[in-house]
Each structure stands twice: as C-alpha cells, then as structure tokens.
C-alpha cells in the first residue's frame, strides 16, 4: 500500500511538472520573457488614488492625470496638457434621425467615475500582455471581411475628422476571430480607429468593448497602450464594456475622430 501511494505521488508530481512545462511551452515564454513582462507591468500600472471594479470584473485605477501612461512617452516630457483641456472646435453635426427603439448605452463607470484630476486606466495583467503578443501574430496573417462607406479620393478635399453612429451588438465569434464596428481616419498606412469591438484574442472574453486602435506604418497599438494617447474623460475609459440593452430595445453610440486645426491634436469623442 505504501509503495502504491509513493507511485501515485510520483505520478501526480510528474503530471504537475508536465502541465507546468506545457503551459510555458504553449505561451512560448522563457524566464526572461516573464521577467520582462513583470517590468512592463510595473511601468503600466500606476499608483491609484481610487480603484473601481466593474460588474464584469474589470479593474480601473484612477491615476493622477500627469502619471498616466501617455506621459511616459519621451516626446511628451514637456507637455502642456491638463485635466480640464477641451478641443477648440465644435463636434461634427450629429444625424438626429434615429429609431425610437434605439437609445444611448450610457456607458460609464459607477459612482461618477474618477475624482477630478485623475483618469481611469484599466489595470493590466500579465495575461493581457501575453494575449497582445498573440493578437499581433494573428492580426498580421488574418483574412478580413469589410462592409464600409468611404469618401471619394479627391486631392482638393480637406478632411479634419469623421464620425459614425453605430448600433451596439454582441456578435458571436470563434476564439480566433474578432468583430468590430468602427470609424476610421486614414492617410496612407497611418490610421486611427475607434468604435466597439468583440475580441477574445485581445481581451480574453467575448464582451462588446469601447476601443481605439492606432497604426503608423507597420506599428500598431490599442487604447492606453499607445504612446501619446492622453486620457481626459474621468467617467468613460477605453476598454469599457457596453451593457446589454433591455428586451425589445437597441443601444447605439456615436464615435467621433476629429482634428483640432488650431494645434493639430486629434480627439476621440463619444
């Protein structure tokens, strides 16, 4: 009996070691990779003045405005941004035609969001960073299907922004798929996107989330991971989950990407 127990213990230990090794093999991460991710987490997750946990399990840290990740970017070292800043231009005109069964999702953090002088930043986990690596690999070799509307290629046409009103859906996707509804402003290979997205590769779930994507040449980044993306809103963070509408109704949101012609800054507004 003792021999059997010893054998079972050895087998269980071997299984545990194999599971552990296989886990690292699946992730494709070495010890140095893990250490690098830990260092990255320390840089990304700033000290919080207040922490808000959503009903979906996401954690948002209310970070001092001047300590948000954007200001780690060297080119913003001597910036002139401040918590109360606003664009000097008015919003693009909204199309007021809307179905009576549609209403705004009223997306936002509970209890008024973050205190003045702070901004909500979704807390990053090591799993988030690992998924980002997977996403970049899968996105590069993906096959995409689009339904779109675009402007005529006219060199005399000067565009300083665009907007769209989109119904909020939660389409079913496979683990290696994603779906989104976006407004995109593009010049050559450079582009800015904003809207909603369902992406199990990027987020680890199939919820519909508010997102932004920046591309410059072959480089791309999402949300607050983008250098130079300054958060001003204290209640509506990027990565936020859109709630499900009541039966018989639909939620819709308007997304604007617009350039302030006075200073050249781009604004994302919803």
Coordinates of C-alpha atoms in Angstrom, one line a residue:
X1 CA 0.0 0.0 0.0
X2 CA 2.8 2.4 0.8
X3 CA 4.5 1.6 -2.4
X4 CA 1.3 2.4 -4.3
X5 CA 0.9 5.7 -2.6
X6 CA 4.5 6.6 -3.4
X7 CA 4.0 5.7 -7.0
X8 CA 0.8 7.7 -7.1
X9 CA 2.6 10.7 -5.6
X10 CA 5.4 10.5 -8.1
X11 CA 2.8 10.2 -11.0
X12 CA 0.9 13.3 -9.6
X13 CA 4.2 15.2 -9.3
X14 CA 5.2 14.3 -12.9
X15 CA 1.8 15.3 -14.2
X16 CA 2.0 18.7 -12.3
X17 CA 5.5 19.3 -13.8
X18 CA 4.3 18.4 -17.3
X19 CA 1.3 20.7 -17.0
X20 CA 3.6 23.5 -15.8
X21 CA 6.1 22.9 -18.6
X22 CA 3.4 22.6 -21.2
X23 CA 1.8 25.8 -20.0
X24 CA 5.1 27.7 -20.6
X25 CA 5.6 25.9 -23.9
X26 CA 2.1 27.0 -25.1
X27 CA 2.8 30.6 -24.1
X28 CA 6.2 30.4 -25.8
X29 CA 7.7 32.4 -23.0
X30 CA 11.1 32.0 -21.4
X31 CA 12.0 33.1 -17.9
X32 CA 13.5 36.3 -19.3
X33 CA 10.2 36.9 -21.1
X34 CA 8.3 36.6 -17.9
X35 CA 10.7 39.0 -16.1
X36 CA 10.3 41.5 -19.0
X37 CA 6.5 41.3 -18.7
X38 CA 6.8 41.9 -14.9
X39 CA 8.9 45.0 -15.6
X40 CA 6.4 46.2 -18.2
X41 CA 3.5 45.7 -15.7
X42 CA 5.3 47.9 -13.2
X43 CA 5.6 50.7 -15.8
X44 CA 2.0 50.4 -17.0
X45 CA 0.1 50.1 -13.7
X46 CA 0.5 53.4 -11.9
X47 CA -0.4 54.1 -8.2
X48 CA -4.1 54.6 -7.8
X49 CA -5.9 57.3 -6.0
X50 CA -9.1 55.3 -6.2
X51 CA -9.9 51.8 -7.6
X52 CA -13.2 50.9 -9.3
X53 CA -14.2 47.3 -10.1
X54 CA -17.0 46.8 -12.6
X55 CA -19.7 44.2 -12.6
X56 CA -17.7 42.4 -15.4
X57 CA -14.7 42.0 -13.2
X58 CA -12.5 44.7 -14.8
X59 CA -10.5 46.9 -12.5
X60 CA -9.9 50.6 -13.3
X61 CA -7.4 52.6 -11.4
X62 CA -8.0 56.3 -11.0
X63 CA -4.5 57.5 -11.8
X64 CA -3.2 61.1 -11.3
X65 CA -3.6 62.8 -14.7
X66 CA 0.1 63.5 -15.0
X67 CA 1.1 60.0 -14.2
X68 CA -1.0 58.2 -16.9
X69 CA 1.0 56.0 -19.3
X70 CA 0.9 58.6 -22.1
X71 CA 3.4 60.8 -20.3
X72 CA 6.0 58.0 -20.3
X73 CA 6.4 58.9 -23.9
X74 CA 9.7 60.9 -24.3
X75 CA 8.1 63.4 -26.8
X76 CA 5.5 64.4 -24.2
X77 CA 8.1 65.2 -21.5
X78 CA 7.5 68.9 -21.7
X79 CA 3.8 68.7 -22.5
X80 CA 1.1 71.4 -21.9
X81 CA -1.8 69.0 -21.4
X82 CA -4.0 69.5 -18.3
X83 CA -7.1 67.7 -16.9
X84 CA -9.6 70.4 -18.0
X85 CA -8.4 70.7 -21.6
X86 CA -11.0 70.6 -24.3
X87 CA -10.9 70.9 -28.1
X88 CA -11.3 74.4 -29.5
X89 CA -13.6 73.1 -32.2
X90 CA -17.2 72.0 -32.1
X91 CA -18.3 68.5 -32.7
X92 CA -19.3 67.3 -36.2
X93 CA -23.0 67.5 -36.7
X94 CA -24.9 64.5 -35.4
X95 CA -27.6 62.8 -37.5
X96 CA -30.7 63.2 -35.4
X97 CA -32.6 60.6 -37.3
X98 CA -32.8 57.6 -35.0
X99 CA -35.3 54.8 -34.4
X100 CA -37.5 55.3 -31.3
X101 CA -36.4 51.8 -30.2
X102 CA -32.7 53.0 -30.0
X103 CA -31.1 54.8 -27.2
X104 CA -27.6 55.6 -25.9
X105 CA -25.9 52.9 -23.9
X106 CA -25.0 55.4 -21.2
X107 CA -21.6 53.7 -20.9
X108 CA -19.6 54.8 -17.9
X109 CA -18.1 54.0 -14.5
X110 CA -20.4 53.8 -11.5
X111 CA -20.5 56.4 -8.7
X112 CA -19.4 59.3 -11.0
X113 CA -16.2 57.6 -12.1
X114 CA -12.8 59.0 -11.1
X115 CA -12.2 62.1 -9.0
X116 CA -11.2 65.4 -10.7
X117 CA -7.5 65.4 -11.6
X118 CA -7.4 61.7 -12.1
X119 CA -8.3 59.5 -15.1
X120 CA -9.4 55.8 -15.3
X121 CA -6.9 53.3 -16.6
X122 CA -7.8 49.7 -16.9
X123 CA -5.4 47.6 -14.8
X124 CA -3.1 45.5 -17.0
X125 CA -2.4 41.9 -16.1
X126 CA 0.4 39.6 -17.4
X127 CA -2.3 37.7 -19.3
X128 CA -3.3 40.9 -21.1
X129 CA 0.3 41.4 -22.3
X130 CA 0.6 37.7 -23.4
X131 CA -2.7 38.0 -25.4
X132 CA -1.4 41.2 -27.1
X133 CA 1.5 39.2 -28.4
X134 CA -0.8 36.5 -29.7
X135 CA -3.0 39.2 -31.3
X136 CA -0.2 40.9 -33.2
X137 CA 0.8 37.5 -34.6
X138 CA -2.8 36.5 -35.6
X139 CA -3.7 40.0 -36.9
X140 CA -0.7 40.1 -39.3
X141 CA -1.9 36.9 -41.1
X142 CA -5.6 37.3 -40.8
X143 CA -8.3 37.4 -43.5
X144 CA -10.7 40.3 -43.2
X145 CA -14.3 40.9 -44.4
X146 CA -15.5 44.5 -44.6
X147 CA -18.7 46.4 -45.1
X148 CA -17.7 50.1 -45.4
X149 CA -18.5 53.6 -46.6
X150 CA -15.7 55.9 -47.7
X151 CA -15.1 59.3 -49.2
X152 CA -14.1 59.9 -52.8
X153 CA -10.3 60.3 -53.4
X154 CA -10.2 64.0 -54.1
X155 CA -6.9 65.9 -53.6
X156 CA -8.9 69.1 -53.1
X157 CA -11.0 67.7 -50.3
X158 CA -9.6 68.5 -46.9
X159 CA -10.9 66.3 -44.1
X160 CA -10.3 67.1 -40.4
X161 CA -12.3 64.2 -39.0
X162 CA -15.2 61.8 -39.2
X163 CA -18.0 60.3 -37.1
X164 CA -20.4 57.5 -37.1
X165 CA -23.5 56.4 -35.2
X166 CA -23.4 52.6 -34.7
X167 CA -25.8 50.2 -33.1
X168 CA -24.2 48.2 -30.3
X169 CA -24.2 44.4 -30.9
X170 CA -22.5 41.4 -29.4
X171 CA -21.8 39.2 -32.4
X172 CA -20.8 35.6 -31.8
X173 CA -17.2 34.9 -32.7
X174 CA -14.9 32.0 -32.5
X175 CA -11.8 32.0 -30.2
X176 CA -9.6 33.1 -33.1
X177 CA -11.9 35.7 -34.5
X178 CA -12.9 39.2 -33.8
X179 CA -15.7 41.6 -35.0
X180 CA -16.0 45.4 -34.7
X181 CA -17.9 48.5 -35.9
X182 CA -15.6 51.5 -36.3
X183 CA -15.0 54.9 -37.7
X184 CA -11.5 55.1 -39.3
X185 CA -9.4 58.1 -40.4
X186 CA -6.6 57.0 -42.7
X187 CA -3.7 58.7 -44.6
X188 CA -1.6 56.2 -46.5
X189 CA -0.6 53.4 -44.0
X190 CA -1.3 55.6 -40.9
X191 CA -4.7 55.4 -39.4
X192 CA -6.8 55.9 -36.3
X193 CA -9.8 53.7 -35.5
X194 CA -12.5 53.9 -32.8
X195 CA -15.7 52.1 -32.0
X196 CA -16.8 48.8 -30.4
X197 CA -15.0 45.5 -30.7
X198 CA -15.6 41.9 -29.7
X199 CA -12.2 40.2 -29.5
X200 CA -11.4 37.1 -27.4
X201 CA -7.8 37.1 -28.5
X202 CA -7.2 40.7 -27.3
X203 CA -9.5 40.8 -24.2
X204 CA -9.9 37.2 -23.1
X205 CA -13.7 37.4 -23.3
X206 CA -16.5 37.9 -25.8
X207 CA -17.9 41.1 -24.5
X208 CA -18.5 44.2 -26.6
X209 CA -16.0 46.9 -25.6
X210 CA -15.2 50.5 -26.5
X211 CA -11.8 50.6 -28.1
X212 CA -9.3 52.7 -30.2
X213 CA -6.5 51.5 -32.5
X214 CA -3.6 53.5 -33.8
X215 CA -1.4 52.4 -36.8
X216 CA 1.8 54.1 -38.0
X217 CA 3.4 52.1 -40.8
X218 CA 3.9 48.5 -39.5
X219 CA 3.4 49.5 -35.9
X220 CA 0.0 49.3 -34.1
X221 CA -1.3 49.6 -30.6
X222 CA -4.6 49.6 -28.7
X223 CA -6.1 52.0 -26.2
X224 CA -3.9 53.4 -23.5
X225 CA -1.0 51.2 -24.6
X226 CA -0.5 53.8 -27.4
X227 CA 2.3 56.3 -26.7
X228 CA 0.9 59.8 -26.6
X229 CA -2.7 58.9 -26.2
X230 CA -3.8 61.3 -23.4
X231 CA -7.0 60.4 -21.4
X232 CA -9.1 63.4 -20.3
X233 CA -12.5 61.8 -19.5
X234 CA -13.0 60.8 -15.9
X235 CA -16.0 58.5 -16.5
X236 CA -15.7 56.7 -19.8
X237 CA -12.5 54.7 -20.1
X238 CA -11.2 52.8 -23.1
X239 CA -11.8 49.0 -22.9
X240 CA -15.1 49.6 -21.1
X241 CA -17.8 47.0 -21.7
X242 CA -21.1 48.1 -23.3
X243 CA -24.1 46.8 -21.3
X244 CA -26.7 44.7 -22.9
X245 CA -29.9 46.6 -23.8
X246 CA -33.3 45.7 -22.3
X247 CA -35.5 43.3 -24.4
X248 CA -37.0 44.9 -27.5
X249 CA -34.6 47.9 -27.5
X250 CA -31.2 48.6 -29.0
X251 CA -28.3 50.7 -27.8
X252 CA -26.4 53.0 -30.1
X253 CA -23.3 55.2 -29.8
X254 CA -21.8 58.0 -31.8
X255 CA -18.0 58.0 -32.2
X256 CA -16.0 61.0 -33.5
X257 CA -12.4 61.2 -34.5
X258 CA -11.6 64.9 -35.1
X259 CA -8.5 67.0 -35.5
X260 CA -8.2 70.4 -33.8
X261 CA -6.9 72.6 -36.5
X262 CA -5.6 75.2 -34.0
X263 CA -3.0 72.8 -32.5
X264 CA -3.1 69.7 -34.7
X265 CA -4.3 67.4 -31.8
X266 CA -6.6 64.6 -32.6
X267 CA -9.6 64.0 -30.3
X268 CA -11.6 60.8 -29.8
X269 CA -15.2 61.6 -28.5
X270 CA -18.3 59.5 -27.9

